[in-house]
Amino acid sequence: MNKYELIFILRAELPETEMSARVERVKTILSTHDGEITQENHWGVRRLAYEIQYESRGNYMFLKF
C-alpha cells in the first residue's frame, strides 16, 4: 500500500465550522477513491512565506493517507 501526505492551506479568517466542513470534503474525496486516512493534524494559523492572493497568513491542515 502506498502512503501519501497532503498539506493544504485554508484562509486564516474562516470560521471553525466552515474550515471543518472543507476538511471533511477533502476526506470524503479521498475515501471515495479508496484512500484511508491514517493521520490528521491541524497545524493552525501560520505566516505564509509569500502572499497568495493578497493573504499573508493561512490555516494549515496535514493529512496522511
Coordinates of N, CA, C and O in Angstrom, one line a residue:
M1 N 0.8 -1.2 0.0 CA 0.0 0.0 0.0 C 0.9 1.2 0.0 O 1.8 1.4 0.8
N2 N 0.6 2.2 -0.9 CA 1.4 3.4 -1.0 C 0.9 4.4 0.1 O -0.3 4.4 0.5
K3 N 1.8 5.2 0.7 CA 1.5 6.2 1.7 C 1.7 7.6 1.1 O 2.8 7.8 0.5
Y4 N 0.8 8.4 1.3 CA 0.9 9.8 0.8 C 0.6 10.8 1.9 O -0.1 10.5 2.9
E5 N 1.1 12.0 1.7 CA 0.9 13.1 2.6 C 0.3 14.3 1.9 O 0.7 14.5 0.7
L6 N -0.7 15.0 2.5 CA -1.3 16.1 1.8 C -1.3 17.3 2.8 O -1.7 17.1 4.0
I7 N -0.8 18.4 2.4 CA -0.9 19.6 3.2 C -1.6 20.6 2.4 O -1.2 20.9 1.2
F8 N -2.7 21.2 3.0 CA -3.4 22.2 2.3 C -3.6 23.4 3.2 O -3.6 23.3 4.4
I9 N -3.8 24.6 2.6 CA -3.9 25.8 3.3 C -5.3 26.4 3.1 O -5.7 26.6 1.9
L10 N -6.0 26.8 4.1 CA -7.2 27.5 4.1 C -7.0 28.9 4.5 O -6.1 29.2 5.2
R11 N -8.0 29.7 4.2 CA -7.9 31.1 4.7 C -7.9 31.2 6.2 O -8.7 30.5 6.8
A12 N -7.1 32.1 6.7 CA -7.0 32.2 8.2 C -8.3 32.7 8.8 O -8.5 32.4 10.0
E13 N -9.1 33.5 8.1 CA -10.3 34.1 8.7 C -11.5 33.2 8.6 O -12.6 33.6 9.1
L14 N -11.4 32.0 8.1 CA -12.6 31.1 8.0 C -13.0 30.7 9.4 O -12.2 30.4 10.3
P15 N -14.4 30.7 9.6 CA -14.9 30.2 10.9 C -14.6 28.7 11.0 O -14.4 28.0 10.0
E16 N -14.5 28.3 12.2 CA -14.2 26.9 12.5 C -15.2 25.9 11.9 O -14.7 24.9 11.4
T17 N -16.4 26.2 11.8 CA -17.4 25.3 11.2 C -17.2 25.2 9.7 O -17.2 24.1 9.2
E18 N -16.8 26.3 9.0 CA -16.6 26.2 7.6 C -15.3 25.5 7.3 O -15.2 24.7 6.3
M19 N -14.3 25.7 8.1 CA -13.0 25.0 8.0 C -13.2 23.5 8.1 O -12.7 22.7 7.3
S20 N -13.9 23.1 9.1 CA -14.1 21.6 9.3 C -14.9 21.0 8.2 O -14.7 19.9 7.8
A21 N -15.9 21.8 7.6 CA -16.6 21.3 6.5 C -15.8 21.1 5.3 O -15.9 20.1 4.6
R22 N -14.8 22.0 5.1 CA -13.9 21.8 3.9 C -13.0 20.6 4.1 O -12.6 19.9 3.2
V23 N -12.5 20.4 5.4 CA -11.6 19.3 5.7 C -12.4 18.0 5.4 O -11.9 17.0 4.9
E24 N -13.7 18.0 5.9 CA -14.5 16.8 5.7 C -14.7 16.5 4.2 O -14.8 15.4 3.7
R25 N -14.8 17.6 3.4 CA -15.0 17.4 1.9 C -13.7 16.7 1.3 O -13.9 15.8 0.5
V26 N -12.6 17.2 1.8 CA -11.3 16.5 1.3 C -11.2 15.1 1.7 O -10.9 14.2 0.9
K27 N -11.6 14.8 2.9 CA -11.6 13.4 3.4 C -12.6 12.6 2.7 O -12.3 11.4 2.4
T28 N -13.7 13.1 2.3 CA -14.7 12.4 1.5 C -14.2 12.0 0.1 O -14.4 10.9 -0.3
I29 N -13.5 13.0 -0.5 CA -12.9 12.8 -1.8 C -11.9 11.7 -1.7 O -11.9 10.8 -2.6
L30 N -11.1 11.7 -0.7 CA -10.0 10.7 -0.5 C -10.6 9.3 -0.3 O -10.2 8.3 -0.9
S31 N -11.7 9.2 0.5 CA -12.3 7.9 0.8 C -13.1 7.4 -0.4 O -13.2 6.2 -0.6
T32 N -13.6 8.3 -1.2 CA -14.3 7.9 -2.4 C -13.3 7.1 -3.4 O -13.7 6.2 -4.1
H33 N -12.1 7.5 -3.4 CA -11.1 6.9 -4.2 C -10.2 5.9 -3.5 O -9.0 5.7 -3.7
D34 N -10.8 5.2 -2.5 CA -10.2 4.1 -1.7 C -9.0 4.6 -0.9 O -8.2 3.8 -0.6
G35 N -9.0 5.8 -0.5 CA -7.9 6.3 0.4 C -8.4 6.1 1.9 O -9.5 6.3 2.2
E36 N -7.4 5.7 2.7 CA -7.7 5.5 4.1 C -6.8 6.5 4.9 O -5.6 6.4 4.8
I37 N -7.5 7.4 5.6 CA -6.7 8.4 6.3 C -6.2 7.8 7.6 O -6.9 7.3 8.4
T38 N -4.8 7.9 7.8 CA -4.2 7.3 8.9 C -3.8 8.4 9.9 O -3.6 8.0 11.1
Q39 N -3.6 9.6 9.5 CA -3.2 10.7 10.4 C -3.8 12.0 10.0 O -3.8 12.3 8.8
E40 N -4.3 12.8 10.9 CA -4.8 14.1 10.7 C -4.3 15.0 11.7 O -4.3 14.8 12.9
N41 N -3.7 16.2 11.2 CA -3.1 17.1 12.2 C -3.3 18.5 11.7 O -3.0 18.9 10.6
H42 N -3.9 19.3 12.6 CA -4.2 20.7 12.3 C -3.0 21.5 12.8 O -2.8 21.6 14.0
W43 N -2.3 22.2 11.9 CA -1.1 22.9 12.3 C -1.5 24.4 12.8 O -0.6 25.0 13.3
G44 N -2.7 24.8 12.5 CA -3.1 26.1 12.9 C -2.7 27.2 11.9 O -2.2 27.0 10.8
V45 N -2.9 28.5 12.4 CA -2.6 29.6 11.5 C -1.1 29.9 11.6 O -0.6 30.1 12.6
R46 N -0.6 30.1 10.4 CA 0.9 30.4 10.3 C 1.1 31.5 9.2 O 0.2 31.6 8.3
R47 N 2.2 32.1 9.3 CA 2.5 33.1 8.3 C 3.0 32.4 7.0 O 3.8 31.5 7.1
L48 N 2.5 32.9 5.9 CA 3.0 32.3 4.6 C 4.3 32.9 4.2 O 4.7 34.0 4.6
A49 N 5.1 32.2 3.5 CA 6.4 32.6 3.0 C 6.3 33.8 2.1 O 7.1 34.7 2.0
Y50 N 5.2 33.8 1.3 CA 4.9 34.9 0.4 C 3.4 35.0 0.3 O 2.7 34.0 0.5
E51 N 2.9 36.2 -0.1 CA 1.4 36.3 -0.2 C 0.8 35.5 -1.3 O 1.4 35.4 -2.4
I52 N -0.3 35.0 -1.1 CA -1.1 34.2 -2.1 C -2.5 34.9 -2.1 O -3.2 35.0 -1.1
Q53 N -2.8 35.5 -3.3 CA -4.0 36.3 -3.5 C -4.2 37.3 -2.3 O -5.2 37.4 -1.7
Y54 N -3.1 38.1 -2.0 CA -3.1 39.1 -1.0 C -3.3 38.7 0.4 O -3.6 39.4 1.3
E55 N -3.1 37.4 0.7 CA -3.2 36.8 2.0 C -1.8 36.5 2.5 O -1.0 35.9 1.8
S56 N -1.5 36.9 3.7 CA -0.2 36.7 4.3 C -0.2 35.6 5.4 O 0.9 35.2 5.8
R57 N -1.4 35.1 5.8 CA -1.5 34.1 6.8 C -2.4 33.0 6.2 O -3.3 33.3 5.4
G58 N -2.2 31.8 6.7 CA -3.0 30.7 6.3 C -3.2 29.6 7.4 O -2.4 29.5 8.3
N59 N -4.3 28.9 7.3 CA -4.6 27.8 8.3 C -4.2 26.5 7.7 O -4.8 26.0 6.7
Y60 N -3.2 25.9 8.2 CA -2.6 24.7 7.6 C -3.2 23.4 8.1 O -3.5 23.3 9.3
M61 N -3.5 22.5 7.2 CA -4.0 21.1 7.6 C -3.2 20.1 7.0 O -2.8 20.2 5.8
F62 N -2.8 19.0 7.7 CA -2.0 17.9 7.3 C -2.8 16.6 7.3 O -3.4 16.3 8.4
L63 N -2.8 15.9 6.3 CA -3.4 14.6 6.2 C -2.4 13.5 5.7 O -1.7 13.8 4.7
K64 N -2.4 12.4 6.3 CA -1.6 11.2 5.8 C -2.6 10.1 5.5 O -3.4 9.8 6.3
F65 N -2.4 9.6 4.2 CA -3.4 8.6 3.8 C -2.7 7.5 3.0 O -1.6 7.7 2.6

